[in-house]
């Protein structure tokens, strides 16, 4: 089963919404309601959920808790992911403070930077190492996932060190430059400039119509 | 012409890559090369570029400068967008320092927060107002685009104030909760938790295969 990226994106969004509804005590939800809350078509919601094996009852909808647990199982991690963050600048620090990193799915084991005021210290309770020690520290800690928040100019250099470690399976890249790695390392890029450009393009496009 | 989101995403990536190649003095580039650098199929590159009216020469490729200027024209802003950022916390400050915001396409005219140490001051040269004054300040400055980096608990409340201002056409939302606005306001969400979840899901999926 190969799942397309937009489907995974929607799956994660269903999961989050259902968690919210479940915590609020809602018992059932219709595809129309889900669609409205997430700005998807109801038909898309039904198609996605039936693809993952859940079919709502006509006129009733989906059982919130059951659907939540079902999607939770699909997204569940088989184990805690050992993670490192490289680049403890403003963006790196903002991410460290982000609720996403409080998830039980992963464990931030190491930070890396070049700033002498940061290297050798603990930041948010996590040891910060020099980027020169990436390969060593990654191997010692069995780091599998890296969050990369370094300036573009050093991004590829860091990736090369990460690849050299041999333990890393995925990189979440926030650097605005294209980076390359062998197929064994999955790169997933979030580029804030690209997101802004996309929004502006849509706004321009709307005005032109 | 309705352009699908993944196409816009790729278009922005072509643009960035071509700018880089152009600045490096490269004269021609093939669809294979573009594909390799961006991890797209060469056939996808050819399809996308021909859709936007550019056809490469067989055995030669695309003229870098010409292609760059062509895509630049498609993405060009008709004018500078007046922008505001709401929520000058760690993420907000990281974004303010991000190179994306140094683009001539937009002009950050106002910041908003609730922190008395920030309200009434200038941060990175931009005036910071209280969130209670969102509608007023937005109207006075004709703000059209908002970057939203507030905690989830107050995101919808801020959106309601933004909508009330009546000048805002688009919101780039970094808050991890679903927010709603009338159709006249385009919401584009970047959720760091979702991006991480997606990466982990792909890694899990890879291991299972």
Tab-separated table of C-alpha atoms in Angstrom:
chain	number	residue	atom	x	y	z
A	1	UNK	CA	0.000	0.000	0.000
A	2	UNK	CA	1.558	3.219	-1.202
A	3	UNK	CA	-0.144	6.244	0.316
A	4	UNK	CA	-0.001	9.561	-1.532
A	5	UNK	CA	1.277	12.566	0.364
A	6	UNK	CA	-1.966	14.577	0.271
A	7	UNK	CA	-3.757	11.557	1.786
A	8	UNK	CA	-1.246	11.341	4.629
A	9	UNK	CA	-1.680	15.066	5.206
A	10	UNK	CA	-5.455	14.638	5.454
A	11	UNK	CA	-5.078	11.559	7.638
A	12	UNK	CA	-3.012	13.535	10.130
A	13	UNK	CA	-5.625	16.275	10.073
A	14	UNK	CA	-8.511	13.820	10.666
A	15	UNK	CA	-6.530	12.420	13.566
A	16	UNK	CA	-6.034	15.792	15.161
A	17	UNK	CA	-9.631	16.863	14.683
A	18	UNK	CA	-10.984	13.576	16.081
A	19	UNK	CA	-8.707	13.843	19.093
A	20	UNK	CA	-10.121	17.304	19.707
A	21	UNK	CA	-13.752	16.151	19.297
A	22	UNK	CA	-13.124	13.098	21.498
A	23	UNK	CA	-11.634	15.271	24.249
A	24	UNK	CA	-14.644	17.576	23.993
A	25	UNK	CA	-16.918	14.579	24.540
A	26	UNK	CA	-18.550	14.485	21.089
A	27	UNK	CA	-19.954	11.020	20.322
A	28	UNK	CA	-20.672	11.058	16.587
A	29	UNK	CA	-19.600	13.173	13.654
A	30	UNK	CA	-20.726	13.246	10.024
A	31	UNK	CA	-18.529	13.480	6.952
A	32	UNK	CA	-20.191	16.859	6.282
A	33	UNK	CA	-19.130	18.159	9.701
A	34	UNK	CA	-15.587	16.838	9.328
A	35	UNK	CA	-15.449	18.370	5.867
A	36	UNK	CA	-16.631	21.751	7.085
A	37	UNK	CA	-14.178	21.851	9.968
A	38	UNK	CA	-11.217	20.923	7.796
A	39	UNK	CA	-12.334	22.584	4.550
A	40	UNK	CA	-12.460	19.289	2.614
A	41	UNK	CA	-15.417	18.038	0.551
A	42	UNK	CA	-17.648	15.579	2.451
A	43	UNK	CA	-17.207	13.134	-0.436
A	44	UNK	CA	-13.427	13.338	0.010
A	45	UNK	CA	-13.794	12.602	3.717
A	46	UNK	CA	-15.964	9.530	3.021
A	47	UNK	CA	-13.566	8.325	0.344
A	48	UNK	CA	-10.502	8.717	2.586
A	49	UNK	CA	-12.079	7.084	5.619
A	50	UNK	CA	-13.472	4.154	3.659
A	51	UNK	CA	-10.000	3.691	2.119
A	52	UNK	CA	-8.721	3.210	5.662
A	53	UNK	CA	-11.545	0.816	6.454
A	54	UNK	CA	-14.089	2.999	8.224
A	55	UNK	CA	-17.575	3.463	6.851
A	56	UNK	CA	-19.989	5.876	8.516
A	57	UNK	CA	-23.659	5.077	9.094
A	58	UNK	CA	-25.960	6.909	6.703
A	59	UNK	CA	-27.839	9.617	8.611
A	60	UNK	CA	-25.746	9.047	11.737
A	61	UNK	CA	-22.113	9.451	10.809
A	62	UNK	CA	-18.960	8.123	12.405
A	63	UNK	CA	-18.445	7.041	15.981
A	64	UNK	CA	-15.853	9.597	17.158
A	65	UNK	CA	-13.933	7.430	19.621
A	66	UNK	CA	-13.842	4.381	17.339
A	67	UNK	CA	-12.702	6.431	14.359
A	68	UNK	CA	-10.120	8.272	16.463
A	69	UNK	CA	-8.634	5.008	17.777
A	70	UNK	CA	-8.632	3.508	14.293
A	71	UNK	CA	-6.690	6.403	12.739
A	72	UNK	CA	-4.491	6.591	15.817
A	73	UNK	CA	-3.495	2.972	15.169
A	74	UNK	CA	-2.602	3.736	11.550
A	75	UNK	CA	-0.445	6.688	12.564
A	76	UNK	CA	0.961	5.094	15.716
A	77	UNK	CA	4.710	4.822	16.022
A	78	UNK	CA	6.058	1.354	16.572
A	79	UNK	CA	8.412	2.926	19.117
A	80	UNK	CA	9.815	6.220	20.385
A	81	UNK	CA	11.986	7.880	17.730
A	82	UNK	CA	15.379	9.107	18.922
A	83	UNK	CA	15.684	12.627	17.503
A	84	UNK	CA	18.352	15.312	17.240
A	85	UNK	CA	17.972	18.978	16.368
A	86	UNK	CA	20.770	20.742	14.512
A	87	UNK	CA	20.876	24.529	14.679
A	88	UNK	CA	19.707	26.010	17.982
A	89	UNK	CA	19.024	29.484	16.608
A	90	UNK	CA	15.714	31.303	16.922
A	91	UNK	CA	13.824	28.839	14.750
A	92	UNK	CA	15.439	25.850	16.480
A	93	UNK	CA	14.554	27.235	19.890
A	94	UNK	CA	11.000	27.989	18.780
A	95	UNK	CA	10.666	24.368	17.644
A	96	UNK	CA	12.092	23.043	20.919
A	97	UNK	CA	9.373	24.966	22.721
A	98	UNK	CA	6.672	23.787	20.298
A	99	UNK	CA	4.046	21.409	21.581
A	100	UNK	CA	4.801	19.048	18.680
A	101	UNK	CA	7.981	18.062	20.481
A	102	UNK	CA	6.175	17.110	23.638
A	103	UNK	CA	4.711	14.088	21.830
A	104	UNK	CA	5.461	10.673	23.372
A	105	UNK	CA	6.354	9.513	19.852
A	106	UNK	CA	9.827	10.959	20.077
A	107	UNK	CA	12.630	11.746	22.330
A	108	UNK	CA	15.025	14.604	21.574
A	109	UNK	CA	18.372	13.216	22.628
A	110	UNK	CA	20.857	15.757	21.292
A	111	UNK	CA	21.214	19.308	20.020
A	112	UNK	CA	23.988	20.641	17.799
A	113	UNK	CA	25.283	24.135	17.162
A	114	UNK	CA	28.557	25.998	16.561
A	115	UNK	CA	27.948	28.826	19.023
A	116	UNK	CA	30.445	28.456	21.932
A	117	UNK	CA	27.776	29.832	24.282
A	118	UNK	CA	25.574	26.860	23.439
A	119	UNK	CA	27.985	23.973	22.808
A	120	UNK	CA	28.687	21.969	25.975
A	121	UNK	CA	25.586	23.268	27.735
A	122	UNK	CA	22.105	21.893	28.255
A	123	UNK	CA	19.291	23.744	26.520
A	124	UNK	CA	15.725	22.871	27.554
A	125	UNK	CA	17.334	19.972	29.415
A	126	UNK	CA	19.059	18.524	26.334
A	127	UNK	CA	22.844	18.433	25.778
A	128	UNK	CA	24.161	20.626	22.985
A	129	UNK	CA	27.171	19.338	21.020
A	130	UNK	CA	29.379	20.909	18.352
A	131	UNK	CA	28.333	20.153	14.765
A	132	UNK	CA	31.795	18.660	14.205
A	133	UNK	CA	30.725	15.802	16.475
A	134	UNK	CA	27.495	15.019	14.582
A	135	UNK	CA	28.560	11.595	13.283
A	136	UNK	CA	29.951	10.438	16.628
A	137	UNK	CA	27.089	11.618	18.801
A	138	UNK	CA	24.453	10.354	16.348
A	139	UNK	CA	25.985	6.906	16.376
A	140	UNK	CA	26.339	6.806	20.170
A	141	UNK	CA	22.707	7.812	20.644
A	142	UNK	CA	21.285	5.873	17.707
A	143	UNK	CA	19.628	9.027	16.355
A	144	UNK	CA	17.111	8.154	13.624
A	145	UNK	CA	15.420	11.457	12.890
A	146	UNK	CA	16.963	14.906	12.521
A	147	UNK	CA	15.316	18.319	12.634
A	148	UNK	CA	17.517	20.634	10.599
A	149	UNK	CA	17.245	24.353	11.394
A	150	UNK	CA	20.636	25.645	10.228
A	151	UNK	CA	21.394	28.491	7.777
A	152	UNK	CA	21.275	27.468	4.093
A	153	UNK	CA	25.011	27.948	3.711
A	154	UNK	CA	25.839	25.007	5.993
A	155	UNK	CA	22.787	22.787	5.428
A	156	UNK	CA	24.365	20.397	2.913
A	157	UNK	CA	27.530	20.092	4.991
A	158	UNK	CA	25.394	19.052	7.979
A	159	UNK	CA	23.453	16.578	5.853
A	160	UNK	CA	26.719	14.975	4.719
A	161	UNK	CA	27.732	14.499	8.369
A	162	UNK	CA	24.294	13.106	9.189
A	163	UNK	CA	24.517	10.622	6.315
A	164	UNK	CA	28.019	9.620	7.461
A	165	UNK	CA	26.639	8.679	10.897
A	166	UNK	CA	24.677	5.902	9.200
A	167	UNK	CA	21.903	5.791	11.811
A	168	UNK	CA	19.595	8.498	10.461
A	169	UNK	CA	16.489	7.536	8.470
A	170	UNK	CA	14.731	10.841	8.072
A	171	UNK	CA	15.387	14.594	8.074
A	172	UNK	CA	12.800	17.299	8.634
A	173	UNK	CA	14.503	20.189	6.884
A	174	UNK	CA	13.653	23.815	7.622
A	175	UNK	CA	16.573	25.212	5.663
A	176	UNK	CA	15.536	27.164	2.564
A	177	UNK	CA	17.988	25.422	0.230
A	178	UNK	CA	17.609	22.116	-1.600
A	179	UNK	CA	19.667	19.434	0.116
A	180	UNK	CA	20.475	15.986	-1.180
A	181	UNK	CA	21.003	12.654	0.570
A	182	UNK	CA	21.041	9.002	-0.509
A	183	UNK	CA	17.688	7.229	-0.875
A	184	UNK	CA	18.176	5.587	2.515
A	185	UNK	CA	17.559	8.955	4.162
A	186	UNK	CA	14.105	10.450	3.667
A	187	UNK	CA	14.146	14.244	3.422
A	188	UNK	CA	11.032	16.173	4.192
A	189	UNK	CA	11.323	19.923	3.707
A	190	UNK	CA	9.259	22.694	5.241
A	191	UNK	CA	10.174	25.946	3.610
A	192	UNK	CA	8.597	29.002	5.145
A	193	UNK	CA	9.436	31.164	2.116
A	194	UNK	CA	7.736	28.637	-0.160
A	195	UNK	CA	4.606	28.610	2.006
A	196	UNK	CA	4.450	32.403	1.939
A	197	UNK	CA	5.060	32.494	-1.827
A	198	UNK	CA	2.245	30.000	-2.323
A	199	UNK	CA	-0.189	32.058	-0.267
A	200	UNK	CA	0.711	35.230	-2.183
A	201	UNK	CA	0.393	33.421	-5.497
A	202	UNK	CA	-3.119	32.256	-4.578
A	203	UNK	CA	-4.083	35.761	-3.507
A	204	UNK	CA	-2.787	37.217	-6.773
A	205	UNK	CA	-4.572	34.467	-8.691
A	206	UNK	CA	-7.850	35.246	-6.882
A	207	UNK	CA	-7.563	38.947	-7.723
A	208	UNK	CA	-6.966	38.177	-11.382
A	209	UNK	CA	-10.086	36.067	-11.752
B	1	UNK	CA	-6.961	28.669	-15.104
B	2	UNK	CA	-7.212	26.833	-11.809
B	3	UNK	CA	-3.806	25.647	-10.608
B	4	UNK	CA	-3.637	22.708	-8.221
B	5	UNK	CA	-1.699	23.160	-5.007
B	6	UNK	CA	1.029	20.601	-5.719
B	7	UNK	CA	1.698	22.402	-9.014
B	8	UNK	CA	2.078	25.740	-7.256
B	9	UNK	CA	4.407	24.096	-4.764
B	10	UNK	CA	6.576	22.755	-7.612
B	11	UNK	CA	6.425	26.068	-9.460
B	12	UNK	CA	7.816	27.855	-6.402
B	13	UNK	CA	10.550	25.233	-6.177
B	14	UNK	CA	11.496	25.597	-9.868
B	15	UNK	CA	11.658	29.317	-9.342
B	16	UNK	CA	14.011	29.032	-6.404
B	17	UNK	CA	16.243	26.487	-8.082
B	18	UNK	CA	16.456	28.534	-11.294
B	19	UNK	CA	17.310	31.656	-9.331
B	20	UNK	CA	20.133	29.716	-7.690
B	21	UNK	CA	21.419	28.331	-11.032
B	22	UNK	CA	21.139	31.751	-12.660
B	23	UNK	CA	23.137	33.367	-9.851
B	24	UNK	CA	25.751	30.657	-10.213
B	25	UNK	CA	26.070	31.495	-13.920
B	26	UNK	CA	24.636	28.250	-15.341
B	27	UNK	CA	23.327	28.789	-18.904
B	28	UNK	CA	21.235	25.705	-19.648
B	29	UNK	CA	19.609	22.990	-17.582
B	30	UNK	CA	17.820	19.788	-18.576
B	31	UNK	CA	14.578	18.418	-17.153
B	32	UNK	CA	16.655	15.480	-15.846
B	33	UNK	CA	18.949	17.827	-13.926
B	34	UNK	CA	16.043	19.836	-12.524
B	35	UNK	CA	14.325	16.595	-11.579
B	36	UNK	CA	17.379	15.253	-9.790
B	37	UNK	CA	17.972	18.438	-7.841
B	38	UNK	CA	14.366	18.684	-6.696
B	39	UNK	CA	13.566	14.961	-6.486
B	40	UNK	CA	10.824	15.120	-9.144
B	41	UNK	CA	10.551	12.882	-12.216
B	42	UNK	CA	11.986	14.472	-15.372
B	43	UNK	CA	8.663	13.790	-17.092
B	44	UNK	CA	6.870	15.746	-14.362
B	45	UNK	CA	9.268	18.666	-14.865
B	46	UNK	CA	8.638	18.688	-18.628
B	47	UNK	CA	4.879	18.451	-18.106
B	48	UNK	CA	4.830	21.295	-15.579
B	49	UNK	CA	7.027	23.616	-17.609
B	50	UNK	CA	5.161	23.008	-20.849
B	51	UNK	CA	1.930	23.707	-18.964
B	52	UNK	CA	3.350	27.131	-18.181
B	53	UNK	CA	4.401	27.616	-21.775
B	54	UNK	CA	8.081	26.661	-21.759
B	55	UNK	CA	9.375	23.800	-23.870
B	56	UNK	CA	13.001	22.696	-23.602
B	57	UNK	CA	15.152	21.820	-26.631
B	58	UNK	CA	15.691	18.085	-26.995
B	59	UNK	CA	19.309	17.277	-26.149
B	60	UNK	CA	19.955	20.818	-24.910
B	61	UNK	CA	17.407	21.615	-22.229
B	62	UNK	CA	16.073	24.902	-20.958
B	63	UNK	CA	17.695	28.311	-21.127
B	64	UNK	CA	18.178	29.076	-17.419
B	65	UNK	CA	17.748	32.845	-17.517
B	66	UNK	CA	14.759	32.756	-19.858
B	67	UNK	CA	13.000	30.064	-17.830
B	68	UNK	CA	13.787	31.868	-14.583
B	69	UNK	CA	12.321	35.138	-15.851
B	70	UNK	CA	9.287	33.346	-17.239
B	71	UNK	CA	8.433	31.655	-13.925
B	72	UNK	CA	9.327	34.822	-12.064
B	73	UNK	CA	6.666	36.607	-14.099
B	74	UNK	CA	4.054	33.987	-13.219
B	75	UNK	CA	4.854	34.251	-9.511
B	76	UNK	CA	5.438	38.010	-9.487
B	77	UNK	CA	3.347	40.094	-7.136
B	78	UNK	CA	1.348	42.847	-8.754
B	79	UNK	CA	2.398	45.008	-5.784
B	80	UNK	CA	3.960	44.926	-2.313
B	81	UNK	CA	1.666	43.139	0.150
B	82	UNK	CA	1.052	44.962	3.438
B	83	UNK	CA	1.533	42.319	6.107
B	84	UNK	CA	1.053	41.996	9.870
B	85	UNK	CA	2.362	39.352	12.236
B	86	UNK	CA	0.290	38.390	15.278
B	87	UNK	CA	2.094	36.660	18.137
B	88	UNK	CA	5.672	37.823	18.699
B	89	UNK	CA	6.729	34.749	20.684
B	90	UNK	CA	9.701	32.552	19.813
B	91	UNK	CA	8.206	31.330	16.544
B	92	UNK	CA	7.059	34.827	15.594
B	93	UNK	CA	10.517	36.241	16.285
B	94	UNK	CA	12.169	33.433	14.353
B	95	UNK	CA	9.942	34.235	11.377
B	96	UNK	CA	10.712	37.961	11.632
B	97	UNK	CA	14.399	37.085	11.352
B	98	UNK	CA	13.806	34.648	8.477
B	99	UNK	CA	15.124	35.579	5.074
B	100	UNK	CA	11.624	34.981	3.603
B	101	UNK	CA	10.548	38.247	5.164
B	102	UNK	CA	13.274	40.228	3.496
B	103	UNK	CA	11.523	39.737	0.144
B	104	UNK	CA	10.561	42.916	-1.757
B	105	UNK	CA	7.134	41.319	-2.275
B	106	UNK	CA	5.923	42.324	1.132
B	107	UNK	CA	6.166	44.889	3.794
B	108	UNK	CA	5.590	44.013	7.449
B	109	UNK	CA	3.701	47.002	8.756
B	110	UNK	CA	2.543	45.892	12.184
B	111	UNK	CA	3.097	43.358	14.949
B	112	UNK	CA	0.609	42.337	17.623
B	113	UNK	CA	1.021	40.712	21.006
B	114	UNK	CA	-0.425	40.847	24.529
B	115	UNK	CA	2.887	40.968	26.405
B	116	UNK	CA	3.233	44.414	28.054
B	117	UNK	CA	6.995	44.231	27.442
B	118	UNK	CA	6.331	44.097	23.704
B	119	UNK	CA	3.197	46.183	23.153
B	120	UNK	CA	4.010	49.829	22.392
B	121	UNK	CA	7.589	49.042	21.394
B	122	UNK	CA	9.327	48.521	18.096
B	123	UNK	CA	10.642	45.020	17.402
B	124	UNK	CA	12.997	44.573	14.461
B	125	UNK	CA	11.992	48.136	13.559
B	126	UNK	CA	8.250	47.386	13.420
B	127	UNK	CA	5.645	48.760	15.845
B	128	UNK	CA	3.999	46.226	18.130
B	129	UNK	CA	0.346	46.810	19.072
B	130	UNK	CA	-2.014	45.076	21.485
B	131	UNK	CA	-4.187	42.347	19.948
B	132	UNK	CA	-7.258	44.273	21.128
B	133	UNK	CA	-6.397	46.881	18.485
B	134	UNK	CA	-6.167	44.392	15.585
B	135	UNK	CA	-9.225	45.637	13.682
B	136	UNK	CA	-8.314	49.312	14.029
B	137	UNK	CA	-4.638	48.994	13.143
B	138	UNK	CA	-5.354	46.618	10.250
B	139	UNK	CA	-7.810	49.080	8.746
B	140	UNK	CA	-5.513	52.063	9.208
B	141	UNK	CA	-2.610	50.241	7.540
B	142	UNK	CA	-4.660	48.413	4.927
B	143	UNK	CA	-3.156	45.068	6.032
B	144	UNK	CA	-3.947	42.354	3.479
B	145	UNK	CA	-1.947	39.381	4.714
B	146	UNK	CA	-1.503	38.092	8.257
B	147	UNK	CA	1.081	35.715	9.677
B	148	UNK	CA	-0.497	34.072	12.698
B	149	UNK	CA	1.890	32.675	15.312
B	150	UNK	CA	-0.252	32.715	18.440
B	151	UNK	CA	-1.031	29.854	20.851
B	152	UNK	CA	-3.921	27.608	19.742
B	153	UNK	CA	-6.136	28.805	22.591
B	154	UNK	CA	-6.408	32.325	21.155
B	155	UNK	CA	-6.057	31.622	17.412
B	156	UNK	CA	-9.764	31.694	16.513
B	157	UNK	CA	-10.327	34.818	18.599
B	158	UNK	CA	-7.553	36.554	16.630
B	159	UNK	CA	-8.995	35.335	13.333
B	160	UNK	CA	-12.389	36.804	14.257
B	161	UNK	CA	-10.735	40.191	14.877
B	162	UNK	CA	-8.823	39.909	11.608
B	163	UNK	CA	-12.028	39.155	9.714
B	164	UNK	CA	-13.741	42.097	11.414
B	165	UNK	CA	-11.061	44.457	10.074
B	166	UNK	CA	-12.340	43.691	6.569
B	167	UNK	CA	-9.025	44.403	4.830
B	168	UNK	CA	-7.356	40.988	5.159
B	169	UNK	CA	-7.351	38.589	2.200
B	170	UNK	CA	-5.075	35.827	3.423
B	171	UNK	CA	-3.735	34.264	6.613
B	172	UNK	CA	-0.617	32.136	6.915
B	173	UNK	CA	-1.464	30.176	10.043
B	174	UNK	CA	1.196	28.519	12.193
B	175	UNK	CA	-1.170	27.725	15.025
B	176	UNK	CA	-1.776	23.986	15.512
B	177	UNK	CA	-5.569	24.268	15.703
B	178	UNK	CA	-8.089	24.414	12.878
B	179	UNK	CA	-9.347	27.946	12.448
B	180	UNK	CA	-12.279	29.107	10.349
B	181	UNK	CA	-12.932	32.287	8.384
B	182	UNK	CA	-15.359	33.357	5.646
B	183	UNK	CA	-14.485	32.430	2.046
B	184	UNK	CA	-13.235	35.964	1.429
B	185	UNK	CA	-10.208	35.196	3.624
B	186	UNK	CA	-7.858	32.508	2.361
B	187	UNK	CA	-6.321	30.455	5.160
B	188	UNK	CA	-3.105	28.617	4.534
B	189	UNK	CA	-1.878	26.522	7.445
B	190	UNK	CA	1.632	25.340	8.203
B	191	UNK	CA	1.505	22.918	11.078
B	192	UNK	CA	4.850	21.792	12.384
B	193	UNK	CA	3.313	18.871	14.292
B	194	UNK	CA	1.605	17.700	11.117
B	195	UNK	CA	4.864	17.851	9.155
B	196	UNK	CA	6.644	15.832	11.829
B	197	UNK	CA	3.800	13.308	11.996
B	198	UNK	CA	3.949	12.917	8.234
B	199	UNK	CA	7.690	12.274	8.283
B	200	UNK	CA	7.330	9.689	11.061
B	201	UNK	CA	4.443	8.018	9.249
B	202	UNK	CA	6.568	7.668	6.110
B	203	UNK	CA	9.461	6.264	8.139
B	204	UNK	CA	7.178	3.725	9.789
B	205	UNK	CA	5.662	2.884	6.420
B	206	UNK	CA	9.132	2.318	4.952
B	207	UNK	CA	10.107	-0.010	7.785
B	208	UNK	CA	6.953	-2.053	7.302
B	209	UNK	CA	7.577	-2.662	3.626
